[in-house]
Amino acid sequence: MGKEIQSKSLLIVSGCSHSHSNLQQYLDHGIKTWPEIVADELDMELMNLARGSAPNDYIANSVMDAVLDNLDKDLAVMVLWTDSARWYGFEQDICWLTYNLRCMWRLNDFLNQRDVTFYQAATSCPTAGLDPQPPNEDIFKNRYFSKDYFTTQAPTDNMIWMGNEELMIPNDPHPNQKGHDWIAETFLLQYYGKDQKPFEENKNFTEFIYD
């Protein structure tokens, strides 16, 4: 998705609490988060814009702003999209599936136009957590849908660590060290141009919380 990135480039990351390195739960458990793991592995400077409870709108906007502020540098972008039940809440009478897929489409289009190298994954199916939950076929029919947003699982599934006690902090909906190692590996596989592991079905979904 762009030019090859050299050592000590700037790695821009955004996401929700699943990517937020200073989340208290991660600090309490001594967890090294996936953005830190990836930046160390690739010997890049890390700009982590992730925030707890951040919606996909924030994720897209924060990356766009950071890219425009750093066009003089060699850039790589990694985004971990969050679930569709998160939003800023200005309009209620809209299609939240379209709203979230459009956020993904907008950032992809922005980065492609600027030839910025980027990699992405989604924590969950874009209909998960919505009430009422649209049928899965609505995902594929949506004009903003692309399979490129979903690099670790089918668009109708959630990341394999969700609902998996071995990959989550005890009594907490966030990934533990093994979970973050798994997420980091998926981004590194993308970076190195290697095939992802075979997709595993996972319908388990962690309900939205304000973290």
PDB file of C-alpha atoms in Angstrom:
ATOM      1  CA  MET A   1       0.000   0.000   0.000  1.00  0.00           C
ATOM      2  CA  GLY A   2       2.865   2.445  -0.574  1.00  0.00           C
ATOM      3  CA  LYS A   3       6.594   2.987  -0.448  1.00  0.00           C
ATOM      4  CA  GLU A   4       8.932   0.826   1.599  1.00  0.00           C
ATOM      5  CA  ILE A   5       9.623   2.299   5.011  1.00  0.00           C
ATOM      6  CA  GLN A   6      13.160   2.823   6.254  1.00  0.00           C
ATOM      7  CA  SER A   7      14.517   2.417   9.810  1.00  0.00           C
ATOM      8  CA  LYS A   8      13.636   5.127  12.326  1.00  0.00           C
ATOM      9  CA  SER A   9      10.625   6.173  10.351  1.00  0.00           C
ATOM     10  CA  LEU A  10       7.635   7.494  12.257  1.00  0.00           C
ATOM     11  CA  LEU A  11       5.010   4.892  13.098  1.00  0.00           C
ATOM     12  CA  ILE A  12       1.603   6.508  13.625  1.00  0.00           C
ATOM     13  CA  VAL A  13      -0.881   4.303  15.494  1.00  0.00           C
ATOM     14  CA  SER A  14      -4.477   4.967  16.446  1.00  0.00           C
ATOM     15  CA  GLY A  15      -7.270   2.966  17.989  1.00  0.00           C
ATOM     16  CA  CYS A  16      -9.299   2.657  21.176  1.00  0.00           C
ATOM     17  CA  SER A  17      -8.190   1.253  24.543  1.00  0.00           C
ATOM     18  CA  HIS A  18      -7.089  -1.955  22.820  1.00  0.00           C
ATOM     19  CA  SER A  19      -4.195   0.119  21.433  1.00  0.00           C
ATOM     20  CA  HIS A  20      -3.717   2.666  24.263  1.00  0.00           C
ATOM     21  CA  SER A  21      -0.317   2.012  25.851  1.00  0.00           C
ATOM     22  CA  ASN A  22      -1.032   4.048  29.003  1.00  0.00           C
ATOM     23  CA  LEU A  23      -4.300   2.347  29.884  1.00  0.00           C
ATOM     24  CA  GLN A  24      -4.230   1.733  33.634  1.00  0.00           C
ATOM     25  CA  GLN A  25      -5.073  -1.960  33.277  1.00  0.00           C
ATOM     26  CA  TYR A  26      -2.035  -2.478  31.064  1.00  0.00           C
ATOM     27  CA  LEU A  27       0.214  -0.581  33.463  1.00  0.00           C
ATOM     28  CA  ASP A  28      -1.128  -2.576  36.437  1.00  0.00           C
ATOM     29  CA  HIS A  29      -0.395  -5.893  34.701  1.00  0.00           C
ATOM     30  CA  GLY A  30       2.941  -4.865  33.157  1.00  0.00           C
ATOM     31  CA  ILE A  31       1.586  -5.379  29.644  1.00  0.00           C
ATOM     32  CA  LYS A  32       3.632  -4.204  26.690  1.00  0.00           C
ATOM     33  CA  THR A  33       1.027  -3.188  24.135  1.00  0.00           C
ATOM     34  CA  TRP A  34       1.045  -4.138  20.488  1.00  0.00           C
ATOM     35  CA  PRO A  35       2.068  -0.638  19.214  1.00  0.00           C
ATOM     36  CA  GLU A  36       5.128  -0.727  21.488  1.00  0.00           C
ATOM     37  CA  ILE A  37       6.003  -4.257  20.406  1.00  0.00           C
ATOM     38  CA  VAL A  38       5.730  -3.380  16.714  1.00  0.00           C
ATOM     39  CA  ALA A  39       7.674  -0.110  17.016  1.00  0.00           C
ATOM     40  CA  ASP A  40      10.512  -1.875  18.836  1.00  0.00           C
ATOM     41  CA  GLU A  41      10.576  -4.725  16.330  1.00  0.00           C
ATOM     42  CA  LEU A  42      10.711  -2.323  13.370  1.00  0.00           C
ATOM     43  CA  ASP A  43      13.023   0.186  15.103  1.00  0.00           C
ATOM     44  CA  MET A  44      10.605   3.066  14.492  1.00  0.00           C
ATOM     45  CA  GLU A  45       9.678   6.141  16.453  1.00  0.00           C
ATOM     46  CA  LEU A  46       6.160   5.648  17.823  1.00  0.00           C
ATOM     47  CA  MET A  47       3.342   8.190  17.857  1.00  0.00           C
ATOM     48  CA  ASN A  48       0.454   6.449  19.593  1.00  0.00           C
ATOM     49  CA  LEU A  49      -2.782   8.420  19.272  1.00  0.00           C
ATOM     50  CA  ALA A  50      -5.082   5.718  20.679  1.00  0.00           C
ATOM     51  CA  ARG A  51      -7.580   6.687  23.373  1.00  0.00           C
ATOM     52  CA  GLY A  52      -9.894   4.761  25.625  1.00  0.00           C
ATOM     53  CA  SER A  53     -13.472   4.710  24.305  1.00  0.00           C
ATOM     54  CA  ALA A  54     -12.409   6.295  21.002  1.00  0.00           C
ATOM     55  CA  PRO A  55     -14.838   5.772  18.106  1.00  0.00           C
ATOM     56  CA  ASN A  56     -13.751   5.079  14.546  1.00  0.00           C
ATOM     57  CA  ASP A  57     -14.358   8.717  13.660  1.00  0.00           C
ATOM     58  CA  TYR A  58     -11.655   9.764  16.126  1.00  0.00           C
ATOM     59  CA  ILE A  59      -9.331   7.048  14.860  1.00  0.00           C
ATOM     60  CA  ALA A  60      -9.596   8.243  11.252  1.00  0.00           C
ATOM     61  CA  ASN A  61      -9.370  11.938  12.112  1.00  0.00           C
ATOM     62  CA  SER A  62      -6.408  11.578  14.476  1.00  0.00           C
ATOM     63  CA  VAL A  63      -4.383   9.722  11.848  1.00  0.00           C
ATOM     64  CA  MET A  64      -5.248  12.227   9.112  1.00  0.00           C
ATOM     65  CA  ASP A  65      -4.151  15.148  11.296  1.00  0.00           C
ATOM     66  CA  ALA A  66      -0.909  13.415  12.292  1.00  0.00           C
ATOM     67  CA  VAL A  67      -0.056  12.532   8.694  1.00  0.00           C
ATOM     68  CA  LEU A  68      -0.572  16.109   7.519  1.00  0.00           C
ATOM     69  CA  ASP A  69       1.605  17.350  10.401  1.00  0.00           C
ATOM     70  CA  ASN A  70       4.446  14.970   9.455  1.00  0.00           C
ATOM     71  CA  LEU A  71       4.567  14.868   5.669  1.00  0.00           C
ATOM     72  CA  ASP A  72       8.281  15.697   5.806  1.00  0.00           C
ATOM     73  CA  LYS A  73       8.998  12.310   7.425  1.00  0.00           C
ATOM     74  CA  ASP A  74       8.966   8.699   6.266  1.00  0.00           C
ATOM     75  CA  LEU A  75       5.648   7.486   7.616  1.00  0.00           C
ATOM     76  CA  ALA A  76       3.940   4.215   8.352  1.00  0.00           C
ATOM     77  CA  VAL A  77       0.422   3.993   9.754  1.00  0.00           C
ATOM     78  CA  MET A  78      -1.193   1.161  11.700  1.00  0.00           C
ATOM     79  CA  VAL A  79      -4.840   1.320  12.685  1.00  0.00           C
ATOM     80  CA  LEU A  80      -6.875  -1.030  14.856  1.00  0.00           C
ATOM     81  CA  TRP A  81     -10.512  -0.165  14.168  1.00  0.00           C
ATOM     82  CA  THR A  82     -12.912  -0.375  17.104  1.00  0.00           C
ATOM     83  CA  ASP A  83     -16.519  -1.551  17.295  1.00  0.00           C
ATOM     84  CA  SER A  84     -19.413   0.343  15.749  1.00  0.00           C
ATOM     85  CA  ALA A  85     -21.211   0.944  19.059  1.00  0.00           C
ATOM     86  CA  ARG A  86     -18.816   3.800  19.803  1.00  0.00           C
ATOM     87  CA  TRP A  87     -19.574   7.293  18.512  1.00  0.00           C
ATOM     88  CA  TYR A  88     -19.534  10.929  19.570  1.00  0.00           C
ATOM     89  CA  GLY A  89     -23.311  11.038  19.725  1.00  0.00           C
ATOM     90  CA  PHE A  90     -24.330  14.134  17.777  1.00  0.00           C
ATOM     91  CA  GLU A  91     -26.841  12.379  15.541  1.00  0.00           C
ATOM     92  CA  GLN A  92     -28.874   9.396  16.604  1.00  0.00           C
ATOM     93  CA  ASP A  93     -31.056   8.870  13.551  1.00  0.00           C
ATOM     94  CA  ILE A  94     -28.347   7.639  11.205  1.00  0.00           C
ATOM     95  CA  CYS A  95     -27.116   4.269   9.968  1.00  0.00           C
ATOM     96  CA  TRP A  96     -24.269   3.421  12.332  1.00  0.00           C
ATOM     97  CA  LEU A  97     -22.993   0.666  10.058  1.00  0.00           C
ATOM     98  CA  THR A  98     -22.579   3.179   7.225  1.00  0.00           C
ATOM     99  CA  TYR A  99     -21.126   5.755   9.627  1.00  0.00           C
ATOM    100  CA  ASN A 100     -18.356   3.393  10.725  1.00  0.00           C
ATOM    101  CA  LEU A 101     -17.580   1.886   7.330  1.00  0.00           C
ATOM    102  CA  ARG A 102     -17.382   5.414   5.925  1.00  0.00           C
ATOM    103  CA  CYS A 103     -14.773   6.310   8.583  1.00  0.00           C
ATOM    104  CA  MET A 104     -12.692   3.360   7.412  1.00  0.00           C
ATOM    105  CA  TRP A 105     -13.181   4.213   3.746  1.00  0.00           C
ATOM    106  CA  ARG A 106     -12.282   7.864   4.322  1.00  0.00           C
ATOM    107  CA  LEU A 107      -8.961   7.077   5.993  1.00  0.00           C
ATOM    108  CA  ASN A 108      -8.054   4.438   3.397  1.00  0.00           C
ATOM    109  CA  ASP A 109      -8.751   6.905   0.598  1.00  0.00           C
ATOM    110  CA  PHE A 110      -6.792   9.686   2.342  1.00  0.00           C
ATOM    111  CA  LEU A 111      -3.701   7.505   2.872  1.00  0.00           C
ATOM    112  CA  ASN A 112      -3.779   5.976  -0.598  1.00  0.00           C
ATOM    113  CA  GLN A 113      -3.959   9.411  -2.208  1.00  0.00           C
ATOM    114  CA  ARG A 114      -0.833  10.461  -0.300  1.00  0.00           C
ATOM    115  CA  ASP A 115       1.058   7.217  -0.907  1.00  0.00           C
ATOM    116  CA  VAL A 116       1.400   6.634   2.839  1.00  0.00           C
ATOM    117  CA  THR A 117       2.215   3.060   3.806  1.00  0.00           C
ATOM    118  CA  PHE A 118      -0.497   1.721   6.091  1.00  0.00           C
ATOM    119  CA  TYR A 119      -1.761  -1.460   7.697  1.00  0.00           C
ATOM    120  CA  GLN A 120      -5.051  -2.103   9.431  1.00  0.00           C
ATOM    121  CA  ALA A 121      -7.184  -4.578  11.309  1.00  0.00           C
ATOM    122  CA  ALA A 122     -10.582  -4.493  12.996  1.00  0.00           C
ATOM    123  CA  THR A 123     -11.318  -5.714  16.492  1.00  0.00           C
ATOM    124  CA  SER A 124     -14.849  -6.760  15.646  1.00  0.00           C
ATOM    125  CA  CYS A 125     -17.570  -7.282  13.078  1.00  0.00           C
ATOM    126  CA  PRO A 126     -18.967  -3.836  12.139  1.00  0.00           C
ATOM    127  CA  THR A 127     -22.480  -4.841  13.169  1.00  0.00           C
ATOM    128  CA  ALA A 128     -21.436  -6.209  16.593  1.00  0.00           C
ATOM    129  CA  GLY A 129     -22.834  -4.225  19.502  1.00  0.00           C
ATOM    130  CA  LEU A 130     -25.420  -2.350  17.456  1.00  0.00           C
ATOM    131  CA  ASP A 131     -29.003  -2.442  18.701  1.00  0.00           C
ATOM    132  CA  PRO A 132     -30.857  -3.485  16.690  1.00  0.00           C
ATOM    133  CA  GLN A 133     -28.085  -5.438  15.004  1.00  0.00           C
ATOM    134  CA  PRO A 134     -28.314  -5.272  11.195  1.00  0.00           C
ATOM    135  CA  PRO A 135     -28.131  -8.534   9.255  1.00  0.00           C
ATOM    136  CA  ASN A 136     -24.639  -9.507   8.166  1.00  0.00           C
ATOM    137  CA  GLU A 137     -25.526  -9.180   4.487  1.00  0.00           C
ATOM    138  CA  ASP A 138     -25.881  -5.427   5.042  1.00  0.00           C
ATOM    139  CA  ILE A 139     -22.119  -5.274   5.592  1.00  0.00           C
ATOM    140  CA  PHE A 140     -21.281  -6.577   2.136  1.00  0.00           C
ATOM    141  CA  LYS A 141     -23.963  -4.496   0.420  1.00  0.00           C
ATOM    142  CA  ASN A 142     -22.756  -1.239   1.949  1.00  0.00           C
ATOM    143  CA  ARG A 143     -21.078   1.073  -0.576  1.00  0.00           C
ATOM    144  CA  TYR A 144     -18.252   1.869   1.858  1.00  0.00           C
ATOM    145  CA  PHE A 145     -17.397  -1.766   2.592  1.00  0.00           C
ATOM    146  CA  SER A 146     -14.012  -3.240   1.698  1.00  0.00           C
ATOM    147  CA  LYS A 147     -12.571  -6.561   2.752  1.00  0.00           C
ATOM    148  CA  ASP A 148      -9.251  -4.723   3.186  1.00  0.00           C
ATOM    149  CA  TYR A 149     -10.430  -3.414   6.573  1.00  0.00           C
ATOM    150  CA  PHE A 150     -10.590  -6.968   7.949  1.00  0.00           C
ATOM    151  CA  THR A 151      -7.160  -8.576   7.830  1.00  0.00           C
ATOM    152  CA  THR A 152      -7.331 -11.053  10.730  1.00  0.00           C
ATOM    153  CA  GLN A 153     -10.849 -12.450  10.462  1.00  0.00           C
ATOM    154  CA  ALA A 154     -13.888 -12.516   8.218  1.00  0.00           C
ATOM    155  CA  PRO A 155     -15.939  -9.283   8.320  1.00  0.00           C
ATOM    156  CA  THR A 156     -18.705 -11.153  10.179  1.00  0.00           C
ATOM    157  CA  ASP A 157     -16.361 -12.276  12.971  1.00  0.00           C
ATOM    158  CA  ASN A 158     -14.444 -10.678  15.847  1.00  0.00           C
ATOM    159  CA  MET A 159     -10.741 -10.889  16.639  1.00  0.00           C
ATOM    160  CA  ILE A 160      -9.871 -14.248  18.126  1.00  0.00           C
ATOM    161  CA  TRP A 161      -8.828 -12.809  21.513  1.00  0.00           C
ATOM    162  CA  MET A 162     -12.330 -11.466  22.228  1.00  0.00           C
ATOM    163  CA  GLY A 163     -14.077 -13.727  24.719  1.00  0.00           C
ATOM    164  CA  ASN A 164     -10.963 -15.910  25.004  1.00  0.00           C
ATOM    165  CA  GLU A 165      -9.907 -16.056  28.667  1.00  0.00           C
ATOM    166  CA  GLU A 166      -6.380 -17.105  27.718  1.00  0.00           C
ATOM    167  CA  LEU A 167      -5.915 -13.881  25.755  1.00  0.00           C
ATOM    168  CA  MET A 168      -7.724 -11.404  28.034  1.00  0.00           C
ATOM    169  CA  ILE A 169      -6.979  -9.706  31.341  1.00  0.00           C
ATOM    170  CA  PRO A 170      -8.888 -11.548  34.111  1.00  0.00           C
ATOM    171  CA  ASN A 171     -12.324  -9.987  34.698  1.00  0.00           C
ATOM    172  CA  ASP A 172     -11.542  -7.291  32.139  1.00  0.00           C
ATOM    173  CA  PRO A 173     -12.506  -6.939  28.457  1.00  0.00           C
ATOM    174  CA  HIS A 174      -9.008  -5.943  27.282  1.00  0.00           C
ATOM    175  CA  PRO A 175      -6.316  -8.175  25.770  1.00  0.00           C
ATOM    176  CA  ASN A 176      -3.586  -9.460  28.095  1.00  0.00           C
ATOM    177  CA  GLN A 177       0.073  -9.827  27.112  1.00  0.00           C
ATOM    178  CA  LYS A 178      -0.651 -12.862  24.961  1.00  0.00           C
ATOM    179  CA  GLY A 179      -3.484 -10.959  23.339  1.00  0.00           C
ATOM    180  CA  HIS A 180      -1.255  -7.993  22.543  1.00  0.00           C
ATOM    181  CA  ASP A 181       1.459 -10.324  21.253  1.00  0.00           C
ATOM    182  CA  TRP A 182      -1.130 -11.836  18.912  1.00  0.00           C
ATOM    183  CA  ILE A 183      -2.262  -8.404  17.651  1.00  0.00           C
ATOM    184  CA  ALA A 184       1.352  -7.295  17.168  1.00  0.00           C
ATOM    185  CA  GLU A 185       2.092 -10.424  15.164  1.00  0.00           C
ATOM    186  CA  THR A 186      -0.812  -9.729  12.800  1.00  0.00           C
ATOM    187  CA  PHE A 187       0.524  -6.250  12.026  1.00  0.00           C
ATOM    188  CA  LEU A 188       4.081  -7.507  11.617  1.00  0.00           C
ATOM    189  CA  LEU A 189       2.888 -10.177   9.189  1.00  0.00           C
ATOM    190  CA  GLN A 190       1.239  -7.421   7.158  1.00  0.00           C
ATOM    191  CA  TYR A 191       4.376  -5.288   7.274  1.00  0.00           C
ATOM    192  CA  TYR A 192       6.627  -8.108   6.105  1.00  0.00           C
ATOM    193  CA  GLY A 193       4.162  -9.114   3.391  1.00  0.00           C
ATOM    194  CA  LYS A 194       3.560 -12.558   4.849  1.00  0.00           C
ATOM    195  CA  ASP A 195       0.271 -14.438   4.872  1.00  0.00           C
ATOM    196  CA  GLN A 196      -1.911 -14.131   7.929  1.00  0.00           C
ATOM    197  CA  LYS A 197      -2.818 -17.238   9.861  1.00  0.00           C
ATOM    198  CA  PRO A 198      -6.023 -18.916   8.644  1.00  0.00           C
ATOM    199  CA  PHE A 199      -9.096 -17.040   9.794  1.00  0.00           C
ATOM    200  CA  GLU A 200     -10.824 -18.484  12.837  1.00  0.00           C
ATOM    201  CA  GLU A 201     -14.525 -17.977  13.446  1.00  0.00           C
ATOM    202  CA  ASN A 202     -15.300 -16.015  16.601  1.00  0.00           C
ATOM    203  CA  LYS A 203     -18.748 -14.595  17.384  1.00  0.00           C
ATOM    204  CA  ASN A 204     -17.801 -13.681  20.966  1.00  0.00           C
ATOM    205  CA  PHE A 205     -18.090  -9.940  21.482  1.00  0.00           C
ATOM    206  CA  THR A 206     -17.178  -7.789  24.469  1.00  0.00           C
ATOM    207  CA  GLU A 207     -19.939  -5.261  25.069  1.00  0.00           C
ATOM    208  CA  PHE A 208     -19.001  -1.606  24.838  1.00  0.00           C
ATOM    209  CA  ILE A 209     -17.793  -0.019  28.055  1.00  0.00           C
ATOM    210  CA  TYR A 210     -16.489   3.450  28.825  1.00  0.00           C
ATOM    211  CA  ASP A 211     -12.831   2.775  29.428  1.00  0.00           C
TER     212      ASP A 211
END
